[in-house]
XYZ file of C-alpha atoms in Angstrom:
505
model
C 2.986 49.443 -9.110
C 4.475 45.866 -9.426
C 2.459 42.524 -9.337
C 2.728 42.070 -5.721
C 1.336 45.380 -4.990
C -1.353 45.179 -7.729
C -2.582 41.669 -6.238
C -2.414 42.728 -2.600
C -4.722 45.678 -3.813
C -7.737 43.073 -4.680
C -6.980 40.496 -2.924
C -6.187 41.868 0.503
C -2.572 42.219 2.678
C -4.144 39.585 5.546
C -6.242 36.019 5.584
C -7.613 34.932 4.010
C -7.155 36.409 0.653
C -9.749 36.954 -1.257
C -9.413 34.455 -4.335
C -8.562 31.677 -1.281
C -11.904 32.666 0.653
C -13.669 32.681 -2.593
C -11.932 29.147 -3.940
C -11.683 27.636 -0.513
C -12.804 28.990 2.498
C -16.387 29.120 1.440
C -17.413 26.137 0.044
C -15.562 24.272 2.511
C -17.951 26.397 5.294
C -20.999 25.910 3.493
C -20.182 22.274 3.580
C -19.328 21.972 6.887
C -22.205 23.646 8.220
C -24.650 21.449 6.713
C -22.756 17.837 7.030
C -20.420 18.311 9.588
C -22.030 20.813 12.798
C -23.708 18.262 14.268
C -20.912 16.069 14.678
C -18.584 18.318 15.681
C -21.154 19.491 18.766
C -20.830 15.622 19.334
C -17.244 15.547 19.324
C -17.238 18.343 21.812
C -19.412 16.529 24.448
C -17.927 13.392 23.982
C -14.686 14.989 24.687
C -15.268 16.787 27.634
C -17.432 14.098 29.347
C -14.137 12.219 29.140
C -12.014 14.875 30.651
C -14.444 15.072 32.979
C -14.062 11.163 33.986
C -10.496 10.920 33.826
C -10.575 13.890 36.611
C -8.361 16.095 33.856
C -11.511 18.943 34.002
C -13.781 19.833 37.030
C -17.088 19.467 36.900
C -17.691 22.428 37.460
C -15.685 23.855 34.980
C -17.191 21.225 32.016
C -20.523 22.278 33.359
C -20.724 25.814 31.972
C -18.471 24.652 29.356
C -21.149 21.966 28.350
C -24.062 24.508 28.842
C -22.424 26.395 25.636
C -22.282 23.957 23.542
C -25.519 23.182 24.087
C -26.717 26.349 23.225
C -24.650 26.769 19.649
C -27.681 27.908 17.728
C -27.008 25.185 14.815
C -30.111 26.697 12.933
C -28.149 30.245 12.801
C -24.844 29.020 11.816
C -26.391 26.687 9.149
C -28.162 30.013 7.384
C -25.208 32.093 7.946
C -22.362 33.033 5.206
C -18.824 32.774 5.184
C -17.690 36.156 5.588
C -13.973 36.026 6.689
C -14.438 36.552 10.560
C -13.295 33.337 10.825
C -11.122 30.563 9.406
C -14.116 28.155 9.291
C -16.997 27.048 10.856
C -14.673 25.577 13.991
C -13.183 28.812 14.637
C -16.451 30.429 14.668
C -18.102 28.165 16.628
C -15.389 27.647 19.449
C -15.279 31.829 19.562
C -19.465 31.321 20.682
C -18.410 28.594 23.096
C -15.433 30.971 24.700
C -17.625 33.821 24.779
C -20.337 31.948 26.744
C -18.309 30.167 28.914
C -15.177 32.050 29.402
C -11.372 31.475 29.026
C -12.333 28.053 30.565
C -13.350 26.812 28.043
C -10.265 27.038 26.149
C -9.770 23.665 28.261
C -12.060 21.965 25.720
C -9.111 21.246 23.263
C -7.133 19.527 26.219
C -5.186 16.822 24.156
C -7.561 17.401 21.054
C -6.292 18.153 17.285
C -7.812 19.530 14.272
C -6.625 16.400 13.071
C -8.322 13.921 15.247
C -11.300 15.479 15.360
C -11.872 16.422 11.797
C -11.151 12.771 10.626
C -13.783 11.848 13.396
C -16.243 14.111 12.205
C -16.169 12.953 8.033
C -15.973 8.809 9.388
C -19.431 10.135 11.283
C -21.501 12.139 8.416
C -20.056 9.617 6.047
C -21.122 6.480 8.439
C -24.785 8.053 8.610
C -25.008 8.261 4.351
C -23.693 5.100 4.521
C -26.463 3.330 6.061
C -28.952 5.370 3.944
C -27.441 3.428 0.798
C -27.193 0.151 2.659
C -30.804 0.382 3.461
C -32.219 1.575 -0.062
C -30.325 -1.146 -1.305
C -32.021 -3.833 0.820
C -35.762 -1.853 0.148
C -34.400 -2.794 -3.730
C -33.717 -6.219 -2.898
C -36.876 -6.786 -1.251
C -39.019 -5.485 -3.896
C -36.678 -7.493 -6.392
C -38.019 -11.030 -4.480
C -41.499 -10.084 -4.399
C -41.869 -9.144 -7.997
C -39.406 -12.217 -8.850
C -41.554 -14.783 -6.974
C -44.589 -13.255 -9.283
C -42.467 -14.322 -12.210
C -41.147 -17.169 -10.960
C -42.699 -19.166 -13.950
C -42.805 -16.130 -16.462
C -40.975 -18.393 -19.724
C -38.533 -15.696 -21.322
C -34.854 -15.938 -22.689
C -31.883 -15.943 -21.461
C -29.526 -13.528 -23.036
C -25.223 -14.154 -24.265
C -23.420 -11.970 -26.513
C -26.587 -10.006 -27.149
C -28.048 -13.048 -28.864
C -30.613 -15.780 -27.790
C -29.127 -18.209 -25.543
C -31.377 -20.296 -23.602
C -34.625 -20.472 -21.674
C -35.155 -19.396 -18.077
C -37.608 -17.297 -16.499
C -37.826 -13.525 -15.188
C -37.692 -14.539 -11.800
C -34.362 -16.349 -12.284
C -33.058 -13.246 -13.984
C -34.269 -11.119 -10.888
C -33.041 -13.374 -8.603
C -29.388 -12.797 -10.417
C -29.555 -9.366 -10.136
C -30.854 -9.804 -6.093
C -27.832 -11.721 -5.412
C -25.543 -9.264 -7.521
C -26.882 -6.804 -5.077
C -26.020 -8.641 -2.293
C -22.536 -8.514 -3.081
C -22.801 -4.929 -3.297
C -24.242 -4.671 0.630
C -21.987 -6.859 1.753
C -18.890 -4.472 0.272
C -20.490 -1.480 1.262
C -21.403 -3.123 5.035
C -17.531 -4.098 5.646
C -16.743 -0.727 4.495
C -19.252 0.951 6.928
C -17.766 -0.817 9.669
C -13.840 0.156 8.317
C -15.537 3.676 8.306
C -16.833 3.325 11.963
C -13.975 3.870 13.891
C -12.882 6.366 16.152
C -9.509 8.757 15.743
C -10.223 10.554 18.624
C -6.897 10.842 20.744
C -4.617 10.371 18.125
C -4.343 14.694 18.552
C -1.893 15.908 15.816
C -0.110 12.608 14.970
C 1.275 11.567 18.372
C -1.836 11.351 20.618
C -0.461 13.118 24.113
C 0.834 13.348 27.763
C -2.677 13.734 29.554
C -4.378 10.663 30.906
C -7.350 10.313 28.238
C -9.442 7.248 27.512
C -9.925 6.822 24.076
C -12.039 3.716 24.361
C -14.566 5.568 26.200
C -14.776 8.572 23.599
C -15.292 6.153 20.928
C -17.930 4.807 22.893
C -20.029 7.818 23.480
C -19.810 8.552 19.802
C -21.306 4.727 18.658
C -17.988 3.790 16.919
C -17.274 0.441 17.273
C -13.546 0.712 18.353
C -10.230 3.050 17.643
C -8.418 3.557 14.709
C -5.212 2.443 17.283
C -2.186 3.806 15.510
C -2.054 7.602 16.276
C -0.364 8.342 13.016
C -2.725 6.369 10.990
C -5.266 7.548 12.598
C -5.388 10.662 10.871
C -2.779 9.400 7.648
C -4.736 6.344 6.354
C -7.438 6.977 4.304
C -8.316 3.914 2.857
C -11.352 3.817 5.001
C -12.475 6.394 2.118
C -11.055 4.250 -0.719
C -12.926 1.283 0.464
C -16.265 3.004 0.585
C -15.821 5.099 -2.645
C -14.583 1.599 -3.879
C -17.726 -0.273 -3.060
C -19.963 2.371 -4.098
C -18.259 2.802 -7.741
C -18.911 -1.558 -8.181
C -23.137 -0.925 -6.561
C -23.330 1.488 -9.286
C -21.940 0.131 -12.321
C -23.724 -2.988 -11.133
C -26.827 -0.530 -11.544
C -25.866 0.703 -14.711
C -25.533 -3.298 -15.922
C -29.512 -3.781 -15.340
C -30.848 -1.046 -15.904
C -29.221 -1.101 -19.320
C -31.288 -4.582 -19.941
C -34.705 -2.813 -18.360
C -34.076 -0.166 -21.601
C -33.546 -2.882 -24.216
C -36.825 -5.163 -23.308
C -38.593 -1.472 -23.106
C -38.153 -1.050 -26.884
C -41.560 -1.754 -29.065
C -38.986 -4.556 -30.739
C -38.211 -6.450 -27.812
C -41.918 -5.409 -26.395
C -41.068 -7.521 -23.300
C -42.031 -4.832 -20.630
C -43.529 -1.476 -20.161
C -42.796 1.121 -17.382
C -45.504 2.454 -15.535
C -47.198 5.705 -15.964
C -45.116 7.869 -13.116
C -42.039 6.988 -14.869
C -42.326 7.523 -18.815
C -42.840 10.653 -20.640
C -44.089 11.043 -23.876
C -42.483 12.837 -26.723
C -43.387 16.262 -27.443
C -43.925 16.053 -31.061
C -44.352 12.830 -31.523
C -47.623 11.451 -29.255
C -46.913 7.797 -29.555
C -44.061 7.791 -27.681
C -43.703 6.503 -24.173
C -40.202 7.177 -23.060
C -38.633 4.959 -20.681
C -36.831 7.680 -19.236
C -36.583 6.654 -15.559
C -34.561 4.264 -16.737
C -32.466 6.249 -18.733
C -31.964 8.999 -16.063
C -30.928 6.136 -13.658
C -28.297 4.844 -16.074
C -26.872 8.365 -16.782
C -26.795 9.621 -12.984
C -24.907 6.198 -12.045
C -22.583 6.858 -14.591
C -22.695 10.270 -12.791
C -22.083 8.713 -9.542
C -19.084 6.414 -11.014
C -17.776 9.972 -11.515
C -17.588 11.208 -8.427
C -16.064 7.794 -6.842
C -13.563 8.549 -9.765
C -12.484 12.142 -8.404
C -12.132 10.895 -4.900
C -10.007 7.920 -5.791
C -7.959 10.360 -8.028
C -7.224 13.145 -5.489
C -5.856 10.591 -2.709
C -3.643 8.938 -5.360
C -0.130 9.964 -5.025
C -0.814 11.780 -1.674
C 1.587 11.592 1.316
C 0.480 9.329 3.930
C 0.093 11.311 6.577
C -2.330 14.549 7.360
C -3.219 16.241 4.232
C -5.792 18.125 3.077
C -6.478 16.405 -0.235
C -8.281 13.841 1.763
C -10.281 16.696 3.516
C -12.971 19.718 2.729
C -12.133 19.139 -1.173
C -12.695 15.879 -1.523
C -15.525 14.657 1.235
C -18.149 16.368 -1.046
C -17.644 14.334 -3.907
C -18.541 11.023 -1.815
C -21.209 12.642 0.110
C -22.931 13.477 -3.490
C -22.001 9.822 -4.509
C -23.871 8.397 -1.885
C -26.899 10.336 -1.622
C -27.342 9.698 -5.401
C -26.660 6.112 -4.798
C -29.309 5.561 -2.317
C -32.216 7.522 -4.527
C -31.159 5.698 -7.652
C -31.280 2.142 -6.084
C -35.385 3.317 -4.420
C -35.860 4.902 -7.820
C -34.853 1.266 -9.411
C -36.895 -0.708 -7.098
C -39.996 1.681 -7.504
C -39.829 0.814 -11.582
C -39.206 -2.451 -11.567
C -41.615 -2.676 -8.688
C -44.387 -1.305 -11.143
C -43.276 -2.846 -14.592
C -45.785 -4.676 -16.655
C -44.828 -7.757 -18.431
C -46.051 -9.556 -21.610
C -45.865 -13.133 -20.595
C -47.039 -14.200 -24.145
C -45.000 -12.265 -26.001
C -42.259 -13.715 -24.122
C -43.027 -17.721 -23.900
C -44.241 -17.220 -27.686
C -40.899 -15.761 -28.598
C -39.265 -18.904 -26.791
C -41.282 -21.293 -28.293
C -40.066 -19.655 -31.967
C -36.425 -19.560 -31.170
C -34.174 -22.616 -31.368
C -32.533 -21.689 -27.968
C -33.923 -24.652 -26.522
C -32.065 -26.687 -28.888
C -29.028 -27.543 -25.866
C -31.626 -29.592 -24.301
C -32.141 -31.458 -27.915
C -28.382 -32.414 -28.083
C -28.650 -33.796 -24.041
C -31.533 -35.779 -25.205
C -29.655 -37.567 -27.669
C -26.783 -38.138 -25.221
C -29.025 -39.008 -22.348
C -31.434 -41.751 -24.877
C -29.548 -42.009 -27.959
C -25.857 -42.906 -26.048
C -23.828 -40.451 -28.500
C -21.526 -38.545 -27.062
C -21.851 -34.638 -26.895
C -20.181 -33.503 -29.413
C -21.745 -35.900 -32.076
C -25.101 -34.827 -30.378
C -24.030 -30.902 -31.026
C -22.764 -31.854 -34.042
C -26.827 -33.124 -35.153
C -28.437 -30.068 -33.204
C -26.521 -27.517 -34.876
C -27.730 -29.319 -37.926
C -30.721 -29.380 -37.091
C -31.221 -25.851 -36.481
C -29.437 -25.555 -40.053
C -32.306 -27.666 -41.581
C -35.139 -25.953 -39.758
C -33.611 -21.977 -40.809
C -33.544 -22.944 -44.545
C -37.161 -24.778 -44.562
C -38.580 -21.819 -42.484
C -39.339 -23.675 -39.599
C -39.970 -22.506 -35.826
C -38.664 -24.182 -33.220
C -42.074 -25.363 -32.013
C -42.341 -27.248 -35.041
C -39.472 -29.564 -35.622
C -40.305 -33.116 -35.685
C -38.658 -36.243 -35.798
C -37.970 -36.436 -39.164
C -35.840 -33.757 -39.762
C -33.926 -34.745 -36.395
C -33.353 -38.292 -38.753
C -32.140 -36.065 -41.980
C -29.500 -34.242 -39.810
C -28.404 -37.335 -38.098
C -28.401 -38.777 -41.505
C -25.958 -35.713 -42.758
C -23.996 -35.960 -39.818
C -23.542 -39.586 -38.613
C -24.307 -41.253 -42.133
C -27.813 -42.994 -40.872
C -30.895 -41.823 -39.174
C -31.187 -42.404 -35.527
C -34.604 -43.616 -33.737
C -36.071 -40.695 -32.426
C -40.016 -40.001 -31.988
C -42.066 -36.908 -32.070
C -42.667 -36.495 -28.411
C -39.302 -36.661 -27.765
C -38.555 -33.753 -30.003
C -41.479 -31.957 -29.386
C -40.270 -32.470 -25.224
C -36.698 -31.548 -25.718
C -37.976 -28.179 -27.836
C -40.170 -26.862 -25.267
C -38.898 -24.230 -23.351
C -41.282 -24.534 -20.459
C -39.589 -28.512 -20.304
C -36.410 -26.890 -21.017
C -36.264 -24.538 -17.631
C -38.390 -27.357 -15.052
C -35.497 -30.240 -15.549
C -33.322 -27.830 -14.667
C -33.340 -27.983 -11.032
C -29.922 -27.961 -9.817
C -28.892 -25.626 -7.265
C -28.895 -21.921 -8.530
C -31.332 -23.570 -11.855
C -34.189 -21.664 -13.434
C -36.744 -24.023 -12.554
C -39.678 -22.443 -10.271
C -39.653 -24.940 -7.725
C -35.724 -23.918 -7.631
C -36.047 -20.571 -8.176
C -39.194 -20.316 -5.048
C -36.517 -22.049 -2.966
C -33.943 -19.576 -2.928
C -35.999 -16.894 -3.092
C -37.105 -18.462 0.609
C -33.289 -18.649 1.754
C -32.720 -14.899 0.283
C -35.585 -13.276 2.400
C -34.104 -14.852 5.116
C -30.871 -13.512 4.475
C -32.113 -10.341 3.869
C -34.108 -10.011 7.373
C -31.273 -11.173 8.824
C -28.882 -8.337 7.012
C -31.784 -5.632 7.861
C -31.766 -6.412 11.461
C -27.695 -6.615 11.570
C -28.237 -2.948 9.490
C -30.870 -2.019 12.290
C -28.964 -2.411 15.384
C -25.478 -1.581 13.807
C -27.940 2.514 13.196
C -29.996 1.867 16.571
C -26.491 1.680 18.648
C -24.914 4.450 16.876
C -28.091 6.857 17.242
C -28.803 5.278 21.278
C -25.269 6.653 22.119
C -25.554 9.669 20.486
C -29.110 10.355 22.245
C -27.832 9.586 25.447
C -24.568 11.874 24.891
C -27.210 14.702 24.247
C -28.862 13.849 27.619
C -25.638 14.039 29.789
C -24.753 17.620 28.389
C -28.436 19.250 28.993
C -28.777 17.066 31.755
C -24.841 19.157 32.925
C -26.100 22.416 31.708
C -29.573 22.090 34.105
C -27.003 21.078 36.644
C -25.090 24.618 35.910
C -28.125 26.957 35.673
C -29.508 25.601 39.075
């Protein structure tokens, strides 16, 4: 027997083949019957509504036609099993729909595609986890506001090169990583509405000769207008590129603060403590409290960053044009991306929501460091008329003074401001006490600095004013953008059991 006969033997002499049903076939059904039915069901109503208007199918006709789709038993065909029968799930459910309503209904794929219609139905199941992510992201950046208002005056340092840098307070750190995030929405938003556009029409590349109205399928479906080029309409697939795009820069954002959350978690840094729901403890050793919330979420972004990775990697070097590395294969790896995306950034919000923070320990460690000591040097430029670099120049000193006598910050006085100008300009400089002792604090430190974007509180309560506003109005752009999607699709459901009522009487 040669090695034709021997693999025809196991794997079968017609489709599918075996190793192709096990490889392909299958997961793409069991993916399509969860993500995908309920848009295709859409799809069909949509579609013959239309035909219906533009006087291409009788009523009559699209009636019964409408009455089986209605009755697809979704519930059955999502616990069912690939088994062969069929090419996939379309196949198997247009064989229901023929057998209910007869050869007539073969008029159902009137100037329709695979094409079309299976671009149509990933833009819809991916617009739907789209807004999931776009709303846990504003729940995030809500909680972020309230808890950073709460800190708004919480003294702790600011952070460069892994080394102490310079005062500020939690709340202005927050507030950076609010505003980080809203970069992130506004990415992923653009790309939602890129994603929200209807196919439909385009058929196999060339759309066709029967008098359809596009605009109007788009409509009943909630997109907000036509991908208009037929061919691109089922070539491009940037739309995917931009969201998997987006979605790769929210998470590595994530990845960015939660990796800060770990570090003030440590007993070293001591500057916060995660909550009881989110910590478990060690099972030898019974002091520990592991942060590992935090952990998880920086591994499963990284996770996440993955999957974006994979998508971006199977379009690259594609032909533009219909393909089906953009299809079955690939849509999985965004869904997962985005589903993991939008529990990370609740799971983020619900930690940081609940953290506890030593205030002490942090304003005491700011009071002991010599970050403060920038504000030193703009004293003497601001009272002393020497120009920066001479006033670094006595700072840095300073600071070298103060190390070598064992002094904290808190504690450096006048006089050994004099010996460094001394070493530095070749005479002391009058300087008193309460200016030192001013320019040193770090509470002083962040409240003159009230510039736009500043760490001061009065600064920081300011924008956290302008960001709520923002934010309510981003929620209610998010809310009417899912209200006007899910309105159409409600009243799409209506017509076709209000046309299948209209049948059975």
């Amino acid at each position: 027997m040669d090695i034709k006969e021997q693999i025809f033997q196991t794997e079968g002499t017609q489709f599918p083949g075996v190793s192709y049903a096990k490889t392909v076939l299958s997961p793409a059904y069991d993916n399509a019957k969860t993500r995908l039915i309920h848009p295709m069901l859409s799809i069909h109503k949509a579609h013959l509504v239309m035909l219906v208007e533009q006087s291409i199918v009788p009523i009559e006709s699209a009636s019964r036609i409408m009455r089986a789709i209605d009755n697809v038993n979704v519930e059955a065909f999502q616990s069912s099993h690939y088994t062969g029968a069929y090419e996939d799930l379309f196949f198997a459910i247009e064989d229901q729909i023929l057998q209910e309503a007869g050869e007539l209904s073969g008029n159902l794929h009137i100037a329709r595609s695979r094409n079309d219609m299976g671009v149509a139905m990933y833009r819809m199941s991916l617009r739907e986890s789209m807004m999931d992510v776009l709303h846990s992201i504003g729940e995030l950046q809500s909680t972020l506001l309230t808890v950073a208002e709460s800190h708004a005056e919480t003294i702790t340092l600011g952070y460069t090169h892994t080394q102490q840098a310079q005062p500020m307070t939690l709340g202005h750190y927050l507030l950076a990583v609010h505003d980080s995030l809203s970069r992130d929405y506004k990415r992923l938003f653009a790309a939602f509405h890129a994603c929200n556009h209807s196919p439909l029409g385009a058929a196999a590349i060339t759309t066709t000769g029967f008098p359809i109205n596009r605009h109007r399928v788009a409509e009943l479906l909630g997109f907000d207008g036509l991908v208009e080029n037929s061919y691109d309409a089922i070539g491009g697939a940037d739309y995917l590129q931009e969201i998997t795009c987006a979605l790769e820069i929210a998470l590595i954002d994530l990845g960015r603060y939660t990796q800060d959350f770990l570090l003030w978690s440590t007993r070293e840094f001591g500057a916060v403590l995660v909550a009881a729901p989110y910590v478990q403890i060690s099972s030898i050793m019974p002091q520990k409290r592991n942060p590992v919330s935090f952990e998880h979420i920086r591994a499963l972004a990284s996770s996440g960053v993955g999957e974006c990775q994979v998508v971006l990697q199977m379009l690259h070097n594609t032909p533009f044009g219909d393909i089906v590395d953009s299809e079955d294969d690939l849509q999985p790896h965004l869904w997962r991306a985005m589903a993991l995306a939008a529990d990370l950034f609740h799971l983020f919000g619900c930690v940081v929501g609940t953290l506890d923070v030593d205030k002490e320990k942090l304003v005491n460690r700011a009071r002991e460091s010599y970050a403060s000591i920038t504000e030193l040097a703009d004293t003497l430029v601001r009272a002393h008329q020497m120009g920066f670099r001479t006033a670094h120049a006595v700072a840095s000193q300073v600071v070298k003074l103060a190390m070598q006598a064992n002094i904290p910050a808190y504690e450096i006085s006048a006089s050994i401001v004099k010996n460094a100008a001394e070493v530095v300009l070749g005479h002391d400089i009058d300087i008193s006490d309460q200016e030192v002792a001013a320019a040193m604090d770090p509470v002083h430190f962040v409240e003159i600095r009230s510039l736009p974007g500043g760490p001061a509180p009065e600064e920081v309560r300011r924008m956290i004013t302008a960001r709520r506003l923002s934010l309510q109005s981003r929620h209610t752009e998010l809310d009417h953008a899912a209200q006007y999607i899910h309105t159409k699709l409600r009243e799409l459901d209506q017509t076709a059991a209000t046309w299948s009522r209209e049948y059975d009487s």
